[in-house]
mmCIF file of C-alpha atoms in Angstrom:
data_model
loop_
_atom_site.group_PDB
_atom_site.id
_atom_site.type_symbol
_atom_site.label_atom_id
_atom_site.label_comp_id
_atom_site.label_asym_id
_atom_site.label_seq_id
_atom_site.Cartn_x
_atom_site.Cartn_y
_atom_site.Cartn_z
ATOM 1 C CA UNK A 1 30.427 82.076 124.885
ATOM 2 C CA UNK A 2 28.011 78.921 125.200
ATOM 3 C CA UNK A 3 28.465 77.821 128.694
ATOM 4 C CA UNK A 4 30.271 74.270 128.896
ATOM 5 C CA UNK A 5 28.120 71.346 129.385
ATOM 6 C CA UNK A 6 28.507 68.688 131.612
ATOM 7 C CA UNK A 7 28.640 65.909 129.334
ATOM 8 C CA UNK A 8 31.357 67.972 127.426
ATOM 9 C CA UNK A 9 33.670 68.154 130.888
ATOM 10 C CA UNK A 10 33.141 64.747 130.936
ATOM 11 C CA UNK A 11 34.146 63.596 127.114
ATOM 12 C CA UNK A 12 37.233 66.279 127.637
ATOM 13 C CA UNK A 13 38.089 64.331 130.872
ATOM 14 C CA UNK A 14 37.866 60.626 129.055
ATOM 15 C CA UNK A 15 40.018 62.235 126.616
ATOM 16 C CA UNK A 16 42.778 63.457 128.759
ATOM 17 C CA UNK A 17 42.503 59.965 130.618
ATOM 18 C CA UNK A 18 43.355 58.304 127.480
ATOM 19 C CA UNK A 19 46.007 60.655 126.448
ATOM 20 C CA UNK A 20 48.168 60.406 129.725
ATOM 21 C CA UNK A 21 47.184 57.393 129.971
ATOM 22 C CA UNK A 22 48.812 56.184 126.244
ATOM 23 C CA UNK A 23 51.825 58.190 127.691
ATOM 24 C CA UNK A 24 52.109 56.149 130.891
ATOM 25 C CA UNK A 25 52.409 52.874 128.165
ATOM 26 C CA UNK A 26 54.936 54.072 126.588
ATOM 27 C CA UNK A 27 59.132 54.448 127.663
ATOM 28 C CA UNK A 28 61.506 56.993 127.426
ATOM 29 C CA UNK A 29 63.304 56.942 124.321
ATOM 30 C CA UNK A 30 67.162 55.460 124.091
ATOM 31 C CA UNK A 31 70.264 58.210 123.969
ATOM 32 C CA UNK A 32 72.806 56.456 122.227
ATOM 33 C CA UNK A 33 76.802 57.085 122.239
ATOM 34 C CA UNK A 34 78.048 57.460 118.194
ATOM 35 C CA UNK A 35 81.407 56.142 117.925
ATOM 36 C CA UNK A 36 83.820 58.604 116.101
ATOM 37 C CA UNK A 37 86.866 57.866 113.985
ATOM 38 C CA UNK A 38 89.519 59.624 116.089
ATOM 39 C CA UNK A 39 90.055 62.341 117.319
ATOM 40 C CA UNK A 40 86.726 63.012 118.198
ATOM 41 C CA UNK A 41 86.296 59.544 119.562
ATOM 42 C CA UNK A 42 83.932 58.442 121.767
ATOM 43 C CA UNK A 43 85.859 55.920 122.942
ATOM 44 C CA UNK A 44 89.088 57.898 123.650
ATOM 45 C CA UNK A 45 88.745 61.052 122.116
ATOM 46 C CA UNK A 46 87.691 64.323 124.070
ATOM 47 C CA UNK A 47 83.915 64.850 122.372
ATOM 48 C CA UNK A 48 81.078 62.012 122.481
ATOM 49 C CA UNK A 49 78.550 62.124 120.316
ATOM 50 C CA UNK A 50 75.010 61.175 121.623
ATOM 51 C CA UNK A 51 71.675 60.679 119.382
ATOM 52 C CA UNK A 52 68.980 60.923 121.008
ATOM 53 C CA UNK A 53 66.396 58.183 119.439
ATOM 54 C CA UNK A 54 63.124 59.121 118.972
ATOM 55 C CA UNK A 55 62.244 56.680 116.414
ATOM 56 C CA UNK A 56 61.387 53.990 119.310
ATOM 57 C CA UNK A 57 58.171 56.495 119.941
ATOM 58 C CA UNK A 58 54.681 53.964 119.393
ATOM 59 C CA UNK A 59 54.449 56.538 115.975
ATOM 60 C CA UNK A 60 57.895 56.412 115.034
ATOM 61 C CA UNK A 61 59.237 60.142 115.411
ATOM 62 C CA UNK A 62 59.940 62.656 117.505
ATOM 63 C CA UNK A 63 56.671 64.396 116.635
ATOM 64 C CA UNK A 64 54.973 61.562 118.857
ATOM 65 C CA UNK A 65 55.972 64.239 121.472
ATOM 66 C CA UNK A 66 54.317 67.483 119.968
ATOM 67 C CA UNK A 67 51.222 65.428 118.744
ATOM 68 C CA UNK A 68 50.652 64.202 122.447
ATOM 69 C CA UNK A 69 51.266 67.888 123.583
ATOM 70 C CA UNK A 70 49.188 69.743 120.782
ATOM 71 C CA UNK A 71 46.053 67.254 121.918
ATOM 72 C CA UNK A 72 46.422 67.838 125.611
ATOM 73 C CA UNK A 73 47.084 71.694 125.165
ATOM 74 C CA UNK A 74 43.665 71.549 122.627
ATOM 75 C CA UNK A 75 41.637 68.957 125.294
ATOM 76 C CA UNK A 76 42.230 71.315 128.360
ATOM 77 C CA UNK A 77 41.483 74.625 126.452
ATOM 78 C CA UNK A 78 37.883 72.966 124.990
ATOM 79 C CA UNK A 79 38.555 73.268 120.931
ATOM 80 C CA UNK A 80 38.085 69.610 121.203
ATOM 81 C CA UNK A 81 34.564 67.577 121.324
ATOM 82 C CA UNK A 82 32.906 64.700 121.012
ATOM 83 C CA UNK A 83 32.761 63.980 117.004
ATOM 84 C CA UNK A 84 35.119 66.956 115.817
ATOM 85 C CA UNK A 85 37.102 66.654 112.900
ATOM 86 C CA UNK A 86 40.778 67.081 113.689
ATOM 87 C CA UNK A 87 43.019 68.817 110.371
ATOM 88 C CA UNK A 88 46.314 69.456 110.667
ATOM 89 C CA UNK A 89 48.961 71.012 107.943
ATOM 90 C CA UNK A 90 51.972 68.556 107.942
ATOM 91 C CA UNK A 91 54.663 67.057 105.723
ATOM 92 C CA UNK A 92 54.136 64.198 106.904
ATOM 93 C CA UNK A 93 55.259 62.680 110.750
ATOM 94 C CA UNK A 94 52.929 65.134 112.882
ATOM 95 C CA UNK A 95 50.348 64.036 110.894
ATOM 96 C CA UNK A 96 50.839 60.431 111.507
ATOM 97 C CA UNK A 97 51.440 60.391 115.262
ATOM 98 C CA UNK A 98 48.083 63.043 115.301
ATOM 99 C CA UNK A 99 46.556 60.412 113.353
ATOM 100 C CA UNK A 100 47.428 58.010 116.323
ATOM 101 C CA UNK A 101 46.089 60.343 119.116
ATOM 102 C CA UNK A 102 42.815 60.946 116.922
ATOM 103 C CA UNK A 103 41.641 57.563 116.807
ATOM 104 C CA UNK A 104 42.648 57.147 120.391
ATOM 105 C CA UNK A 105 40.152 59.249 121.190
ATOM 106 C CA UNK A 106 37.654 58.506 118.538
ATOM 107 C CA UNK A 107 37.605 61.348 116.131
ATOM 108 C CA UNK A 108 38.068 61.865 112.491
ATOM 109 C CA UNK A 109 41.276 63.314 111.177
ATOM 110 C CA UNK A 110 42.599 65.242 108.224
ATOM 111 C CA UNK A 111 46.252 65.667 107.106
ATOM 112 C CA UNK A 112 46.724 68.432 104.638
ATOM 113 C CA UNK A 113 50.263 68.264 102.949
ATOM 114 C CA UNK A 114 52.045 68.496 99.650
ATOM 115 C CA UNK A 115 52.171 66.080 97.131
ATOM 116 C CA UNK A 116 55.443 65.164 97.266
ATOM 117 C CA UNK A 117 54.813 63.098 101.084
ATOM 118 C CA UNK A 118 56.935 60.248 100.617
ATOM 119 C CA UNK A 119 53.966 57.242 100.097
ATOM 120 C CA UNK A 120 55.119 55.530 103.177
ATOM 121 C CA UNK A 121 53.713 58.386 105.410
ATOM 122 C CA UNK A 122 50.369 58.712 103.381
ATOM 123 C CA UNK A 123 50.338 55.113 104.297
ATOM 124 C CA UNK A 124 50.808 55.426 107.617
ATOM 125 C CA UNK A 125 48.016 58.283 108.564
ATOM 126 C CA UNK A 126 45.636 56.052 106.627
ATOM 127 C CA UNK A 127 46.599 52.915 108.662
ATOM 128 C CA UNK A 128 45.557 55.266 111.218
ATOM 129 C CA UNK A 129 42.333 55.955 110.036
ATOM 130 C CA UNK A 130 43.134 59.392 108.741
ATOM 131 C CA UNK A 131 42.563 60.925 105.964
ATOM 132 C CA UNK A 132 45.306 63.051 103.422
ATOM 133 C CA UNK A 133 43.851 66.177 101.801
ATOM 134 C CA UNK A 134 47.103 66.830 98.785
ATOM 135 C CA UNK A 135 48.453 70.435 97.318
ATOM 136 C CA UNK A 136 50.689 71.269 95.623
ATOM 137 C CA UNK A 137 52.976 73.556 97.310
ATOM 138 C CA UNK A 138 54.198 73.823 101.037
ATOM 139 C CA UNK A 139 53.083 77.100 101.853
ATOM 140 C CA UNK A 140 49.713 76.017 100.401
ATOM 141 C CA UNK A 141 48.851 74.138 103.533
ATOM 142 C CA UNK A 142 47.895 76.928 106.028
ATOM 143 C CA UNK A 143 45.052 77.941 103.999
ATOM 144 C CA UNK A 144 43.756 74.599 102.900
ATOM 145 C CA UNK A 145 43.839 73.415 106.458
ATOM 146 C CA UNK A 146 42.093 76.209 107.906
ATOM 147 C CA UNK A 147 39.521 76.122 105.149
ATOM 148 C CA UNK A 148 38.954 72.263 105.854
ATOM 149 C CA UNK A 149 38.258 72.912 109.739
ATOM 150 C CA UNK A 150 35.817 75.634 108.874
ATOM 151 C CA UNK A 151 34.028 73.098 106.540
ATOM 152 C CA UNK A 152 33.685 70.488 108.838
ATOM 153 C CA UNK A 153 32.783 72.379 111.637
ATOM 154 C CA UNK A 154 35.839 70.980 112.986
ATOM 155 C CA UNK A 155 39.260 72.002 114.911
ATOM 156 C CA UNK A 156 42.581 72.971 112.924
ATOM 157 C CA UNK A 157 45.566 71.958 115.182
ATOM 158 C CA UNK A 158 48.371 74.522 113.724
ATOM 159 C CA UNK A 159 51.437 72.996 114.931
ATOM 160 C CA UNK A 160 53.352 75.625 113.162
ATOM 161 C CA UNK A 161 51.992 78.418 116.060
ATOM 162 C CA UNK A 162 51.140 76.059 118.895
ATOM 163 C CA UNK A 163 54.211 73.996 118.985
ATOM 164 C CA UNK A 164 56.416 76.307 121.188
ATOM 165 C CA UNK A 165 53.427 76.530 124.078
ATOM 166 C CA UNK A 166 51.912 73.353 124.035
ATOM 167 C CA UNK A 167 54.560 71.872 125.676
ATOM 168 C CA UNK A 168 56.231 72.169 129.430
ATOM 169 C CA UNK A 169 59.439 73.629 128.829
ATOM 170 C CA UNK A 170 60.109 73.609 132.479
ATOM 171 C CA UNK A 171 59.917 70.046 132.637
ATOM 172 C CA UNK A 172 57.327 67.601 132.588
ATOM 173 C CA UNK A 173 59.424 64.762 130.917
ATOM 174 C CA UNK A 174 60.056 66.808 128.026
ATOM 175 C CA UNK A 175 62.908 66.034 125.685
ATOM 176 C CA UNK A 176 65.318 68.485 127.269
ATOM 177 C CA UNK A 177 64.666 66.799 130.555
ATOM 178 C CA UNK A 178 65.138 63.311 129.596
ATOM 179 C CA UNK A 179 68.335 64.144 127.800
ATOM 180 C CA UNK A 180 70.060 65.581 130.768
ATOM 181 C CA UNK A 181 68.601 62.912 132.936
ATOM 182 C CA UNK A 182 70.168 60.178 130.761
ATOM 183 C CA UNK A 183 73.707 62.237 130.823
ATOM 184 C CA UNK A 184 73.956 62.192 134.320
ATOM 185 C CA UNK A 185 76.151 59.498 134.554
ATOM 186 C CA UNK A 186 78.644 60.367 131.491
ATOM 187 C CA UNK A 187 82.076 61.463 131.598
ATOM 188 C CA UNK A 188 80.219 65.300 130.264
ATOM 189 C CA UNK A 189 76.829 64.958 132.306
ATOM 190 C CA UNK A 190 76.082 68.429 131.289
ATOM 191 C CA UNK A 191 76.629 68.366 127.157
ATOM 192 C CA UNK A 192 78.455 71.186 125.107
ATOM 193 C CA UNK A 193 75.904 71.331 122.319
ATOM 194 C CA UNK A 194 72.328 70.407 121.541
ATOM 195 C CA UNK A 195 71.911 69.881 117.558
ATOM 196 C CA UNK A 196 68.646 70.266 116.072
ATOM 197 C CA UNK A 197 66.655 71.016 112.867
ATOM 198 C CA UNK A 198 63.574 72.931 112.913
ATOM 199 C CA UNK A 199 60.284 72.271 111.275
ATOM 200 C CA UNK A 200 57.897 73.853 113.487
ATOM 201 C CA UNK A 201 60.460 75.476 115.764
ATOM 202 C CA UNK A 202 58.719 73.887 118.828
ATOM 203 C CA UNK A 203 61.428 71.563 119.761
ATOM 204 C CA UNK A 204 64.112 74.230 119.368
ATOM 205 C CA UNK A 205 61.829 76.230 121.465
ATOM 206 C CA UNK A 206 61.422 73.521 124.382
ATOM 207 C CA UNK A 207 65.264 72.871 124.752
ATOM 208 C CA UNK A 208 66.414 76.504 124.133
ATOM 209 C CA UNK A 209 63.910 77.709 127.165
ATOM 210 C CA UNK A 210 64.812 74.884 129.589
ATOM 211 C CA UNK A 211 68.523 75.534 129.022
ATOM 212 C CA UNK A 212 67.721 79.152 130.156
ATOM 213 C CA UNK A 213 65.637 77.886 132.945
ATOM 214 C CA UNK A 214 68.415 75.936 134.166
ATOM 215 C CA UNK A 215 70.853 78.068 133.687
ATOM 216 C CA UNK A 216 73.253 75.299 131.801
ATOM 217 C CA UNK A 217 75.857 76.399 129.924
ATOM 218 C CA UNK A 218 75.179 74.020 127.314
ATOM 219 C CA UNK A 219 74.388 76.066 123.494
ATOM 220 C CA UNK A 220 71.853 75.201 121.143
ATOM 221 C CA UNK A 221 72.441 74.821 117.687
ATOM 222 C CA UNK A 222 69.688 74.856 115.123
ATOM 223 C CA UNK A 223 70.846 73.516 111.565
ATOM 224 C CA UNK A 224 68.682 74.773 108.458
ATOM 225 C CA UNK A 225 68.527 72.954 105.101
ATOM 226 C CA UNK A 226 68.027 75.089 102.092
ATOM 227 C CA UNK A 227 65.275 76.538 100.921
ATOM 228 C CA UNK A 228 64.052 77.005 104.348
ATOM 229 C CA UNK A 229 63.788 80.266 106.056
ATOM 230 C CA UNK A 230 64.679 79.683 109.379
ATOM 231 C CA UNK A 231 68.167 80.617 109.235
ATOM 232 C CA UNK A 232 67.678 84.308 107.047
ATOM 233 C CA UNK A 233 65.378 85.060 109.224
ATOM 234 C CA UNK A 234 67.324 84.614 112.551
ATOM 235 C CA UNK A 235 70.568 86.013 110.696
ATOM 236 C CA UNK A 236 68.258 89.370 109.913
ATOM 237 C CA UNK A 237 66.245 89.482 112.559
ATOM 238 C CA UNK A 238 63.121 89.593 109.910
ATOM 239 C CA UNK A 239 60.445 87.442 110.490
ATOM 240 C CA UNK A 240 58.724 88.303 107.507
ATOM 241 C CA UNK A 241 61.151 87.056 105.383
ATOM 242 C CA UNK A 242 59.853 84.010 102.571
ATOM 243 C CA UNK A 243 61.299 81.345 100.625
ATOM 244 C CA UNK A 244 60.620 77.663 98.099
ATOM 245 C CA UNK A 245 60.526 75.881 101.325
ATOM 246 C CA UNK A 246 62.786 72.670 102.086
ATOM 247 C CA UNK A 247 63.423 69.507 100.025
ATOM 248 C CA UNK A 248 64.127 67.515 103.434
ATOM 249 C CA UNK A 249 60.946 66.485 104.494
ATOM 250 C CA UNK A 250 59.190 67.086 107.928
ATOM 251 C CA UNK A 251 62.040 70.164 108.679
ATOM 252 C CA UNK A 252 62.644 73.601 107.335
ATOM 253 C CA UNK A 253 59.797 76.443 106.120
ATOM 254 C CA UNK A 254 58.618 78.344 103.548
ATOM 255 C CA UNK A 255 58.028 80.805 105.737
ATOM 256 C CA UNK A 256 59.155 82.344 109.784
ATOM 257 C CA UNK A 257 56.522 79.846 111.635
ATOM 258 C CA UNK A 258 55.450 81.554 114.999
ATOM 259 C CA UNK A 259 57.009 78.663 117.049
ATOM 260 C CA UNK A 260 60.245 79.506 115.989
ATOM 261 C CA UNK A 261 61.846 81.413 118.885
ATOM 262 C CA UNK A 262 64.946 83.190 117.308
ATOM 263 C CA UNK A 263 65.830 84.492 121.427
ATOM 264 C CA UNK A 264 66.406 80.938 122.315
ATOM 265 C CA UNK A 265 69.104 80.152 119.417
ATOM 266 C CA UNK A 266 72.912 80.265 119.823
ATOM 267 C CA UNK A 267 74.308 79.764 116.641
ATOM 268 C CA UNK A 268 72.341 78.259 113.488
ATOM 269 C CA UNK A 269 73.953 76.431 110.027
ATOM 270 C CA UNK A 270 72.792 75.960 106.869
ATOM 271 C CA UNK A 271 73.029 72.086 105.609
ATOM 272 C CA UNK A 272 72.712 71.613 101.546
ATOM 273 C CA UNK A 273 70.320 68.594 100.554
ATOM 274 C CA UNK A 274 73.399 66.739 99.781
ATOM 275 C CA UNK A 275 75.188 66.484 102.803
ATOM 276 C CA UNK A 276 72.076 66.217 104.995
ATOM 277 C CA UNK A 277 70.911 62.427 102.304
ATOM 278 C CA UNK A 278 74.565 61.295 102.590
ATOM 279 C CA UNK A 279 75.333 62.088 106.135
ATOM 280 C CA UNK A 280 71.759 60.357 106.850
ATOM 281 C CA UNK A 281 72.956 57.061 104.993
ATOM 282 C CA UNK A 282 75.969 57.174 106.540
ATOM 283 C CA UNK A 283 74.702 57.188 109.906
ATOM 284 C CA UNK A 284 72.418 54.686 109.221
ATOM 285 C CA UNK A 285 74.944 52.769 108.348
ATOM 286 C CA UNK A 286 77.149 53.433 111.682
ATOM 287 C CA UNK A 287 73.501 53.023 113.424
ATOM 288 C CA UNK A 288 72.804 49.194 111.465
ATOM 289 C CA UNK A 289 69.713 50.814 110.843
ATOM 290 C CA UNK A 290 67.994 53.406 108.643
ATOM 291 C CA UNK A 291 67.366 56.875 109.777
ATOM 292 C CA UNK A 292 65.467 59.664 108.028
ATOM 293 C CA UNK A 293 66.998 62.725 106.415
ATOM 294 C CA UNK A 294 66.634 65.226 108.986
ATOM 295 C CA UNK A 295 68.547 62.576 111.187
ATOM 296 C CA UNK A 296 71.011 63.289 108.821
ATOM 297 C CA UNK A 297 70.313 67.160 108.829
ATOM 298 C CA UNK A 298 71.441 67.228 112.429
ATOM 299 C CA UNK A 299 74.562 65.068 111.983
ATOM 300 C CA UNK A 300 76.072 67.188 109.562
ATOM 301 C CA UNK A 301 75.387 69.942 111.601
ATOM 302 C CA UNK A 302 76.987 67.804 114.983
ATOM 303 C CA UNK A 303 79.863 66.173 112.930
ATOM 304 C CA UNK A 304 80.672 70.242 112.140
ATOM 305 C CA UNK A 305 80.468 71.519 115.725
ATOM 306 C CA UNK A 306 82.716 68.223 117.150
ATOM 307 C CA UNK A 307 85.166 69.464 114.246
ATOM 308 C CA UNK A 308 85.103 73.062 115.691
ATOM 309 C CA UNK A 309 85.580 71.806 119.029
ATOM 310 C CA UNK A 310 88.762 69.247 118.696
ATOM 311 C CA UNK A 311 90.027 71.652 116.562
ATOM 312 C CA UNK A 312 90.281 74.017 119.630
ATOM 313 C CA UNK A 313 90.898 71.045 121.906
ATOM 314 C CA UNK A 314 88.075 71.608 123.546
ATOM 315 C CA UNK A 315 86.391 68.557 125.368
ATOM 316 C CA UNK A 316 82.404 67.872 125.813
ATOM 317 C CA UNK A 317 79.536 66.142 124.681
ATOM 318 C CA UNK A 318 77.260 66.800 122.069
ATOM 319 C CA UNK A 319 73.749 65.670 121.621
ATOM 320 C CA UNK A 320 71.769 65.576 118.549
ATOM 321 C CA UNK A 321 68.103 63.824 117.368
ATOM 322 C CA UNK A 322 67.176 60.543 115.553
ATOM 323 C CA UNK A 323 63.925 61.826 114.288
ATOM 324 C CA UNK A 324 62.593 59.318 113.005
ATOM 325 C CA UNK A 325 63.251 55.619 110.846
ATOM 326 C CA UNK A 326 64.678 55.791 107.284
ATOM 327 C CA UNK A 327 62.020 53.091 106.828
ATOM 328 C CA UNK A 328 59.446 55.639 105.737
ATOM 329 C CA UNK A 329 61.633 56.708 102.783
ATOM 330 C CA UNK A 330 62.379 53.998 101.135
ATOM 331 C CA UNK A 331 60.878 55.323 98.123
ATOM 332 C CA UNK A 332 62.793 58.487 98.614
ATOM 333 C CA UNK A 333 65.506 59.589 99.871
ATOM 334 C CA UNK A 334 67.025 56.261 99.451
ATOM 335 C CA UNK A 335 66.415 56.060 96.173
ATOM 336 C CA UNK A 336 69.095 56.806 94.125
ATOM 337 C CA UNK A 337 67.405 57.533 90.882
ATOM 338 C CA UNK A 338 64.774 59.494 93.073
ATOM 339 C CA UNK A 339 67.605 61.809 94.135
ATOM 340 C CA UNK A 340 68.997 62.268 90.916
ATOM 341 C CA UNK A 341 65.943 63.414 89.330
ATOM 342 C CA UNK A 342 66.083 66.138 91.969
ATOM 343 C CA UNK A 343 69.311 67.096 90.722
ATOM 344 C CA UNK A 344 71.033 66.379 93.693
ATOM 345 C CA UNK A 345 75.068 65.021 93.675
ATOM 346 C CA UNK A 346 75.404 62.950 96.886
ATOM 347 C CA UNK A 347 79.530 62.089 95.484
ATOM 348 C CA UNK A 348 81.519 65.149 97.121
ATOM 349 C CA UNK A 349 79.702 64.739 100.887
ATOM 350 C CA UNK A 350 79.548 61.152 100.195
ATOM 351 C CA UNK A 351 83.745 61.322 99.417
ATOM 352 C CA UNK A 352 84.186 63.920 102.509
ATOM 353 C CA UNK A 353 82.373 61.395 104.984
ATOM 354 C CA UNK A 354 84.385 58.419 103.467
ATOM 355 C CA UNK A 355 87.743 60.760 104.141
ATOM 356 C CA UNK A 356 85.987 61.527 107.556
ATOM 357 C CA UNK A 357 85.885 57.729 108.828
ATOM 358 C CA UNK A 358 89.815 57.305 107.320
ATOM 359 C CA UNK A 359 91.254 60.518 109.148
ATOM 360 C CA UNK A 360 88.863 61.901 112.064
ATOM 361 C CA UNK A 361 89.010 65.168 110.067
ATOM 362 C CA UNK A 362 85.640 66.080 108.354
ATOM 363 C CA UNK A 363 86.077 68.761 105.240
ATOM 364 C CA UNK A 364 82.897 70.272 104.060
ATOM 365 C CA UNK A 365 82.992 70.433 99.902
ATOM 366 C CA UNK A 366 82.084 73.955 100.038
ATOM 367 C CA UNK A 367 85.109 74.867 102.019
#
């Protein structure tokens, strides 16, 4: 291996300057309580319902978090250098907030994703500087990334195996800490569930492991939309197990990414397309304020748990994500004629959620 230079360990350091730096601008992101039609209220019920917002981050998701972590984690191991070209495989918000951290530090960047990226995040990476490399299928992206990297002499980030390491899990103001540090002073300071979706897994990873670390009783829920993998796999214990990916952009996999940690899972749900678009309007309507479809991925997922758990007459909190602002599908998801051509029927999870604000009682349509 070439030995590293000196003006290398110095570009690295600038670069990790400006990284923590960018980190030491920016706040911790808001954990809001959801008010609940009784009785799972959060304002006299037994369950609260927190969302953890992480749309407030300077690139408007919660993969703000892995981006910064992914470009620290590549800084200190030296795959990065003055003039590389930066590719990462993405559906869309890694790319962007990499796109961010790229021209932070002055180098080129390439986002290789499918075709179907809503417009507003193509937008975004550009505004950025970066550049979007198209295909036409998810599981495409690996490949073409890789291939890119190699071409341009450059670095591919691979979220989808780096996630789960990059970041601290122990600590470090990572998203399991700061949820339990803004708890502290709530009538369940240690929360029932966590609710999350998976797209690389790394998230899951980071709250599953400090949970364990911890040793807090509090279970982690992982909700799966179709198509994805993620749940078959952890149901079979088969990683190698493959599928048409997800329609609900930025989570779910055509295929068992690496980050995913099955050990770290409690208990994992499927969400259909449907309930994950409606549930997602419907929160952003509770919220005043548009959230993205995994957002509403999650609170299908939390709605079912705080169901479970009145049911039982259990109290507790639960905590689940904002990822990030319904503003970037505009085009999309919240387009009704964009929905139907998927041959999606929003009208029975739509009806349940209406039912759901009348009588406290949510009924899935499947049931």
């Amino acid at each position: 291996m070439p030995r590293l230079s000196d003006s290398h360990r110095a570009w690295i350091d600038e670069a990790v300057r400006k990284v923590e730096a960018d980190s030491q601008r920016s706040a911790d992101t808001h954990l809001h309580v959801v008010p609940l039609p009784a009785p799972g209220s959060a304002t006299g019920g037994g369950v609260d319902l927190y969302l953890k917002d992480e749309s407030v981050h300077p690139t408007g998701s919660l993969k703000h978090r892995l981006a910064r972590s992914l470009f620290l984690y590549s800084l200190v191991n030296g795959w990065l250098h003055e003039g590389s070209t930066v590719v990462e495989a993405s559906s869309g918000s890694t790319a962007v907030s990499e796109a961010y951290f790229a021209r932070l530090i002055g180098l080129p960047f390439v986002a290789v994703m499918t075709t179907s990226t809503s417009r507003e995040k193509v937008e975004l990476i550009e505004w950025y500087d970066g550049r979007c490399h198209f295909v036409d299928t998810a599981g495409e992206v690996y490949d073409a990334a890789r291939a890119l990297a190699e071409e341009t002499g450059g670095h591919y980030m691979d979220q989808f195996t780096y996630a789960e390491r990059a970041t601290d899990w122990r600590g470090n103001n990572n998203i399991a800490e700061s949820i339990f540090g803004q708890l502290a002073q709530e009538r369940h300071p240690v929360p029932s569930w966590i609710v999350v979706s998976a797209g690389t897994g790394g998230t899951a990873a980071t709250i599953g492991r400090f949970l364990h670390y911890r040793r807090h009783p509090t279970k982690l829920l992982v909700a799966d939309p179709e198509g994805s993998v993620f749940y078959d796999g952890w149901a079979l214990g088969d990683a190698t197990v493959t599928g048409p990916g997800s329609r609900i952009e930025g989570i779910g996999r055509p295929r068992f990414e690496p980050s995913f940690i099955p050990g770290v899972v409690d208990d994992m749900v499927q969400v259909p397309d449907a309930a994950s678009i409606a549930t997602m309007r419907w929160i952003s309507e509770r919220l005043g304020r548009p959230a993205g479809p995994s957002t509403g991925t999650n609170v299908w997922a939390a709605l079912g748990v705080i169901g479970r758990m009145v049911a039982a007459g259990e109290e507790g909190g639960v905590v689940t994500l904002l990822c990030d602002s319904g503003e970037r599908y505009r085009s999309t998801y919240y387009d009704d004629a964009w929905v139907s051509s998927l041959g999606i029927d929003l009208a029975p999870y739509a009806a349940a959620l209406a039912d759901y604000e009348r009588t406290g009682v949510l009924v899935d349509p499947r049931a």
